Coordinates of C-alpha atoms in Angstrom, one line a residue:
M1 CA -14.2 6.3 27.3
R2 CA -12.8 6.2 23.9
K3 CA -15.0 5.8 21.2
T4 CA -14.5 3.3 18.6
Y5 CA -14.8 3.4 15.3
E6 CA -14.6 1.0 12.0
L7 CA -11.8 1.9 9.6
I8 CA -11.6 1.0 6.0
V9 CA -8.3 0.6 4.7
P10 CA -8.2 -0.1 1.2
C11 CA -5.2 -1.8 -1.1
H12 CA -4.1 -3.9 -3.9
F13 CA -6.1 -6.5 -5.6
G14 CA -5.3 -10.0 -4.5
L15 CA -3.2 -8.4 -1.4
E16 CA -6.1 -8.0 1.1
A17 CA -4.9 -11.4 3.0
V18 CA -1.2 -9.5 3.3
L19 CA -3.0 -6.5 4.6
K20 CA -5.0 -8.2 7.5
K21 CA -2.2 -9.8 8.7
E22 CA -0.4 -6.3 9.3
I23 CA -4.0 -5.2 10.6
V24 CA -4.1 -8.2 13.2
D25 CA -0.4 -7.9 14.2
L26 CA -1.1 -4.5 15.6
G27 CA -3.6 -5.8 18.0
Y28 CA -6.8 -5.1 16.1
E29 CA -9.8 -7.4 14.6
I30 CA -11.2 -8.0 11.7
S31 CA -14.9 -7.1 10.8
Q32 CA -15.3 -7.7 7.5
V33 CA -12.7 -8.7 4.0
E34 CA -13.4 -7.7 0.4
D35 CA -11.7 -7.1 -3.1
G36 CA -9.4 -4.7 -2.8
R37 CA -9.8 -3.6 1.0
V38 CA -9.7 -4.4 5.3
T39 CA -12.2 -3.3 7.5
F40 CA -11.3 -3.9 11.2
T41 CA -12.8 -1.9 15.0
G42 CA -10.8 0.5 16.5
D43 CA -10.5 3.7 18.5
D44 CA -9.1 7.5 18.0
E45 CA -5.5 5.9 18.9
A46 CA -6.3 3.3 15.9
V47 CA -6.5 6.2 13.8
C48 CA -2.8 7.2 13.9
R49 CA -1.3 4.0 14.6
A50 CA -3.1 2.3 10.8
N51 CA -1.6 5.6 9.1
V52 CA 2.0 5.4 10.8
F53 CA 2.1 1.6 11.3
L54 CA 0.8 -0.1 8.5
R55 CA 3.1 -0.6 5.4
T56 CA 0.6 -2.3 2.5
G57 CA -2.7 0.1 3.1
E58 CA -3.5 2.8 0.9
R59 CA -5.2 4.9 3.4
V60 CA -6.9 4.7 6.4
L61 CA -11.2 5.9 6.0
L62 CA -13.5 6.1 9.1
K63 CA -16.7 4.7 8.3
A64 CA -19.1 7.2 8.7
G65 CA -22.4 4.8 7.0
S66 CA -23.2 2.1 4.9
F67 CA -27.1 1.7 3.4
R68 CA -28.7 0.4 0.1
A69 CA -29.4 3.1 -2.2
E70 CA -30.8 2.1 -6.0
S71 CA -32.3 5.5 -6.8
F72 CA -30.5 9.4 -6.3
E73 CA -33.6 9.9 -3.6
E74 CA -32.7 7.2 -1.5
L75 CA -29.0 8.2 -1.4
F76 CA -29.8 11.8 -0.6
Q77 CA -32.7 10.6 2.0
N78 CA -29.8 8.2 3.6
T79 CA -26.9 10.2 3.5
K80 CA -29.1 13.0 4.8
A81 CA -29.7 10.6 8.0
I82 CA -26.0 10.1 9.0
P83 CA -25.0 12.4 11.4
W84 CA -22.6 14.5 10.2
E85 CA -22.6 16.7 13.1
E86 CA -20.9 14.4 15.1
F87 CA -18.0 13.8 12.4
I88 CA -17.8 17.5 10.9
P89 CA -17.4 20.5 12.5
R90 CA -19.5 23.8 11.9
D91 CA -16.3 25.5 10.0
G92 CA -14.9 21.7 8.4
K93 CA -14.2 22.0 4.9
F94 CA -15.9 19.0 3.7
W95 CA -16.5 17.0 0.0
V96 CA -16.9 13.9 -1.5
A97 CA -13.5 13.5 -2.8
K98 CA -14.2 10.6 -4.6
A99 CA -16.9 7.6 -5.8
S100 CA -16.4 4.6 -7.6
S101 CA -19.5 2.1 -8.6
I102 CA -19.3 -1.2 -9.3
K103 CA -22.5 -3.3 -10.1
S104 CA -24.9 -1.1 -8.7
K105 CA -27.6 1.2 -10.8
L106 CA -26.3 4.5 -9.9
F107 CA -22.7 4.6 -11.7
S108 CA -22.4 8.3 -12.3
P109 CA -19.6 9.4 -9.9
S110 CA -21.1 13.3 -10.4
D111 CA -24.0 12.8 -9.8
I112 CA -23.4 11.1 -6.5
Q113 CA -20.7 13.6 -5.4
R114 CA -23.0 16.2 -5.9
I115 CA -26.1 14.6 -4.4
M116 CA -24.7 13.6 -2.0
K117 CA -22.8 16.7 -0.8
K118 CA -26.8 18.5 -1.2
A119 CA -27.8 15.8 1.3
M120 CA -24.5 16.4 3.9
V121 CA -25.5 20.3 3.4
E122 CA -28.8 19.4 4.9
R123 CA -28.2 17.9 7.4
M124 CA -25.2 19.5 8.6
K125 CA -28.2 22.9 8.6
R126 CA -30.5 21.5 10.4
A127 CA -28.0 20.1 12.9
Y128 CA -26.1 23.3 13.5
K129 CA -29.2 26.0 12.8
A130 CA -27.2 27.4 10.1
E131 CA -27.5 28.7 6.7
V132 CA -24.1 28.5 5.4
F133 CA -21.0 26.9 6.1
P134 CA -17.7 29.1 5.5
E135 CA -16.1 25.4 5.3
N136 CA -12.7 27.2 6.2
G137 CA -11.6 24.8 8.9
S138 CA -9.9 21.4 8.8
S139 CA -10.9 18.9 5.5
Y140 CA -12.5 15.9 6.0
P141 CA -12.3 14.7 2.3
L142 CA -15.3 11.9 1.5
R143 CA -14.9 8.7 0.1
V144 CA -17.6 6.7 -1.3
F145 CA -18.0 2.7 -3.0
L146 CA -20.8 1.4 -4.5
Y147 CA -20.8 -2.3 -4.6
K148 CA -23.6 -4.4 -5.8
D149 CA -26.4 -0.9 -4.9
Q150 CA -24.6 -1.1 -1.2
V151 CA -23.1 2.4 -0.6
T152 CA -19.8 2.5 1.9
I153 CA -18.7 6.1 3.1
G154 CA -15.6 6.8 4.6
I155 CA -13.6 10.2 5.2
D156 CA -10.3 10.0 4.6
T157 CA -7.6 10.1 7.5
S158 CA -4.5 10.3 5.8
G159 CA -4.8 12.8 3.3
E160 CA -2.0 12.0 0.7
S161 CA -2.1 8.2 -0.2
L162 CA 0.2 5.8 2.1
H163 CA 2.6 4.8 -0.2
K164 CA 3.7 8.7 0.1
R165 CA 6.4 7.7 2.9
G166 CA 8.3 10.8 2.3
Y167 CA 11.6 9.3 0.6
R168 CA 11.2 9.2 -2.7
T169 CA 11.8 12.1 -4.6
L170 CA 12.8 10.9 -7.9
A171 CA 11.4 8.5 -9.3
S172 CA 11.6 6.1 -12.4
K173 CA 9.5 5.7 -15.6
A174 CA 7.4 3.1 -14.5
P175 CA 7.9 2.9 -10.7
I176 CA 6.8 0.2 -8.2
T177 CA 4.6 1.9 -5.4
E178 CA 6.1 1.5 -1.4
T179 CA 2.8 0.1 -0.5
L180 CA 2.7 -2.6 -3.4
A181 CA 6.7 -3.2 -3.1
A182 CA 5.9 -3.8 0.8
A183 CA 3.2 -6.1 0.5
L184 CA 5.2 -8.5 -2.0
I185 CA 8.6 -8.8 -0.1
L186 CA 6.0 -10.0 2.4
L187 CA 4.6 -12.2 0.9
T188 CA 8.3 -14.0 0.9
P189 CA 10.0 -15.4 3.6
W190 CA 13.2 -12.9 3.2
R191 CA 14.4 -11.8 6.3
K192 CA 17.0 -9.2 7.6
D193 CA 19.3 -11.9 7.7
R194 CA 19.1 -13.2 4.2
I195 CA 20.6 -11.1 1.2
L196 CA 18.1 -9.3 -1.1
V197 CA 19.3 -8.7 -4.8
D198 CA 17.0 -6.4 -7.2
P199 CA 18.4 -6.2 -10.8
F200 CA 16.3 -3.8 -12.0
C201 CA 16.0 -1.4 -9.0
G202 CA 14.9 1.8 -10.8
S203 CA 14.6 4.1 -7.9
G204 CA 15.1 2.3 -5.5
T205 CA 11.3 1.2 -3.7
F206 CA 12.4 -2.9 -3.0
P207 CA 15.6 -2.3 -1.9
I208 CA 14.0 0.5 0.2
E209 CA 11.6 -0.8 1.5
A210 CA 13.1 -4.0 2.4
A211 CA 15.3 -1.9 4.5
M212 CA 12.9 -0.3 6.6
M213 CA 11.5 -3.5 7.5
A214 CA 14.9 -4.5 8.5
A215 CA 15.3 -1.6 11.0
N216 CA 11.9 -1.8 12.4
M217 CA 11.0 2.0 10.8
A218 CA 7.5 2.6 10.8
P219 CA 6.7 3.9 7.2
G220 CA 4.4 7.0 7.9
M221 CA 7.4 8.2 10.5
N222 CA 8.2 11.0 8.3
R223 CA 5.5 12.7 7.1
S224 CA 2.1 14.1 7.5
F225 CA -1.4 12.9 7.8
L226 CA -4.8 15.0 7.3
A227 CA -6.6 14.0 10.5
E228 CA -3.6 15.3 12.8
D229 CA -5.7 18.8 12.3
W230 CA -9.4 16.5 13.4
K231 CA -9.0 18.5 16.5
N232 CA -13.5 17.4 17.2
L233 CA -12.3 13.4 16.8
I234 CA -8.7 12.8 17.9
P235 CA -6.7 13.7 20.4
R236 CA -3.7 15.9 18.8
K237 CA -1.9 13.8 21.5
C238 CA -2.4 10.3 19.7
W239 CA -0.6 11.3 17.1
Y240 CA 2.5 12.0 19.6
E241 CA 1.9 8.7 21.1
A242 CA 2.2 6.8 17.4
M243 CA 5.3 8.4 16.4
D244 CA 7.2 7.9 19.7
E245 CA 6.1 4.2 19.4
A246 CA 7.4 4.3 15.9
G247 CA 10.7 6.2 16.8
E248 CA 10.9 4.1 20.4
L249 CA 10.9 0.7 17.7
V250 CA 13.5 1.6 15.6
D251 CA 16.6 -0.8 15.3
G252 CA 19.6 2.2 14.7
Q253 CA 22.1 -1.3 15.0
A254 CA 20.6 -2.7 12.0
Q255 CA 22.9 -4.3 9.7
A256 CA 21.6 -6.1 6.0
D257 CA 23.1 -7.2 2.5
I258 CA 20.2 -5.5 0.7
Q259 CA 22.2 -5.0 -3.2
G260 CA 19.9 -2.7 -5.6
Y261 CA 21.4 -2.1 -9.4
D262 CA 19.9 -0.5 -12.4
I263 CA 21.5 -0.5 -16.3
D264 CA 20.7 3.4 -16.1
G265 CA 23.4 5.7 -14.4
S266 CA 20.8 8.5 -13.5
I267 CA 18.0 6.4 -11.6
V268 CA 21.1 4.7 -9.7
K269 CA 21.8 8.0 -8.2
A270 CA 18.2 8.8 -7.4
A271 CA 17.5 5.7 -6.0
R272 CA 20.4 6.3 -4.0
A273 CA 18.6 9.8 -2.8
N274 CA 15.4 8.2 -2.1
A275 CA 17.4 6.1 0.4
Q276 CA 19.1 8.8 1.9
A277 CA 15.6 10.8 2.5
A278 CA 14.4 7.6 4.0
G279 CA 17.7 7.6 6.3
V280 CA 18.1 3.7 5.7
D281 CA 21.6 4.1 2.4
H282 CA 23.7 3.0 4.6
M283 CA 22.4 -0.1 4.7
I284 CA 22.2 -0.7 0.7
H285 CA 24.6 -1.5 -2.2
F286 CA 23.4 0.4 -5.3
Q287 CA 24.9 0.3 -8.7
E288 CA 25.1 0.7 -11.8
R289 CA 25.4 -2.9 -13.9
P290 CA 23.0 -4.3 -16.2
V291 CA 20.9 -7.6 -15.7
S292 CA 23.8 -9.6 -17.5
A293 CA 26.8 -8.5 -14.8
L294 CA 24.1 -10.3 -12.0
S295 CA 26.8 -12.2 -9.6
H296 CA 26.4 -13.6 -5.8
P297 CA 28.9 -15.6 -4.4
K298 CA 27.1 -16.3 -1.6
K299 CA 24.3 -19.1 -1.4
Y300 CA 20.0 -18.4 -0.4
G301 CA 19.9 -15.3 -1.3
F302 CA 16.4 -13.5 -2.6
L303 CA 15.9 -11.7 -5.9
I304 CA 13.3 -9.7 -5.7
T305 CA 12.5 -7.7 -8.8
N306 CA 9.7 -5.7 -11.2
P307 CA 11.6 -6.0 -14.6
P308 CA 10.7 -3.8 -17.6
Y309 CA 7.2 -5.4 -19.4
G310 CA 7.6 -3.5 -21.9
E311 CA 4.7 -1.1 -22.2
R312 CA 5.5 0.7 -25.2
L313 CA 5.9 -1.3 -28.4
E314 CA 9.5 -0.9 -29.2
E315 CA 10.4 -2.0 -25.8
K316 CA 8.3 -5.7 -26.2
E317 CA 11.0 -6.9 -29.6
H318 CA 13.9 -6.8 -26.6
L319 CA 11.8 -8.6 -24.0
P320 CA 12.7 -11.5 -24.7
G321 CA 16.6 -11.6 -24.8
L322 CA 16.5 -9.4 -21.2
Y323 CA 14.0 -12.1 -19.2
R324 CA 16.1 -15.2 -21.1
E325 CA 19.8 -13.4 -19.2
F326 CA 17.7 -12.4 -16.4
G327 CA 16.9 -16.2 -16.3
E328 CA 20.6 -17.5 -17.0
R329 CA 21.9 -15.1 -14.3
F330 CA 19.4 -16.6 -11.7
M331 CA 20.2 -20.4 -12.5
A332 CA 23.8 -19.7 -12.1
L333 CA 23.4 -18.2 -8.4
D334 CA 23.4 -21.2 -5.5
A335 CA 20.3 -22.3 -4.0
W336 CA 18.4 -18.7 -4.2
S337 CA 15.0 -17.3 -4.9
A338 CA 13.4 -15.5 -7.4
Y339 CA 10.2 -13.4 -7.0
V340 CA 8.9 -11.5 -10.4
I341 CA 6.1 -9.3 -10.4
T342 CA 5.3 -8.6 -14.1
A343 CA 2.5 -8.3 -16.5
Y344 CA 4.3 -9.5 -19.4
E345 CA 3.0 -13.5 -20.3
D346 CA 5.7 -14.9 -21.4
A347 CA 7.8 -14.0 -18.7
E348 CA 8.6 -17.9 -17.8
K349 CA 9.1 -18.9 -21.0
Y350 CA 12.3 -17.1 -21.4
I351 CA 13.6 -17.5 -17.9
G352 CA 13.3 -20.7 -18.4
R353 CA 11.4 -22.6 -15.5
K354 CA 8.1 -22.5 -14.2
A355 CA 7.1 -20.9 -11.0
D356 CA 6.5 -22.6 -8.1
K357 CA 4.0 -20.1 -7.6
N358 CA 1.7 -17.8 -9.2
R359 CA -0.6 -14.5 -7.7
K360 CA -2.4 -12.2 -9.7
I361 CA -1.9 -9.3 -8.4
Y362 CA -3.8 -5.7 -9.8
N363 CA -1.6 -2.8 -9.6
G364 CA -4.2 -0.4 -10.6
M365 CA -6.0 -1.3 -13.8
M366 CA -3.0 -3.5 -14.9
K367 CA -3.4 -7.3 -14.2
T368 CA 0.6 -8.6 -13.5
Y369 CA 1.9 -11.5 -12.0
F370 CA 4.0 -12.4 -9.3
Y371 CA 6.2 -14.9 -10.2
Q372 CA 7.4 -16.5 -7.4
F373 CA 11.1 -19.3 -7.9
L374 CA 11.6 -21.2 -4.8
G375 CA 15.1 -21.7 -4.0
P376 CA 16.2 -24.4 -1.1
K377 CA 15.7 -23.5 2.6
P378 CA 19.1 -22.9 4.1
P379 CA 20.0 -25.7 7.2
A380 CA 18.4 -24.1 10.1
R381 CA 22.4 -23.2 11.6
N382 CA 22.2 -20.5 8.7
R383 CA 19.3 -19.5 10.2
E384 CA 18.9 -16.9 12.8
R385 CA 15.4 -16.3 14.4
G386 CA 13.6 -13.8 12.6
P387 CA 9.7 -12.6 12.2
E388 CA 8.1 -15.4 11.0
P389 CA 7.7 -15.9 7.5
W390 CA 4.3 -15.5 5.1
K391 CA 2.6 -18.7 5.4
G392 CA 0.0 -17.6 2.6
D393 CA -3.5 -16.8 2.4

């Protein structure tokens, strides 16, 4: 009988509901939704499938335990009580890679990391009847969250963050991550039979993620994961099966009208190279073009974009003109919708229209807004049945 685990998937603050829907669509049961992470139950196969298929999660953590700790002594004893020998082999390399603490009495990450490592060693000494551990085998990095004195410990199965799909070798100055781009697209009713244009495409993340969705390409198809080396926990066969499943689901015949424009020719070149690396370059038209030249003859398209928001003072001066220009070009399009993520507080003012919906999303520590300007739906005869659009929280 297969062992079941609790699996924790961190995500961007404000996008938990999108990730939750993804996990449910994969066939798993949610056990908890918190700020910035979703927990679900699954077996060793679920570890592999979640890593390969989830578009909006940052990594997949295997939950080792949780407990309350208000003192370092409690932290030490409770960490030591976890059966680490069930997760980590004798030659395993183990360390607390990251500790974060919010509203808790224990708040020094370096002290938390040091004490937990010491407690793990004490437990392993007893379990393996050994004094020294070579730590020259597979890696088992831990991620620890403290919230209101509740400690949650996860072992990282992903390695590099899941936003690293393996296709983005070249990035623009302020790139949007692949996981965030995918989540924002999933928040819109866009489907592959509708036009999608990103007039500030940078290194191409929005168009590439949309094309991968249109072709039903799993985001983790072209990369490896840390837990592939965990022969004690996850049979290699599970990884092969997850990759085979992903390969079988790809629609090689998929077609879409997806376009990306940027004023910087070298960035457009990088976007093309990234799309080629992702295997979707045939589905996207990239072009060097300023936002003032934004136009499209067809109706009912989507603008999904991350315009500049002036991180440097000298850039800020140009923002009113840039957003005004974007607003004018958007209004000139026939029956289109626009979805704009930006940290620029005056975006609506200069776009010239109040957003129909506005969602606050944290991009790292930066507060951004996802402005949603909704256009009319096309008549039913123009719409093929595609995947169900997002219905909201």
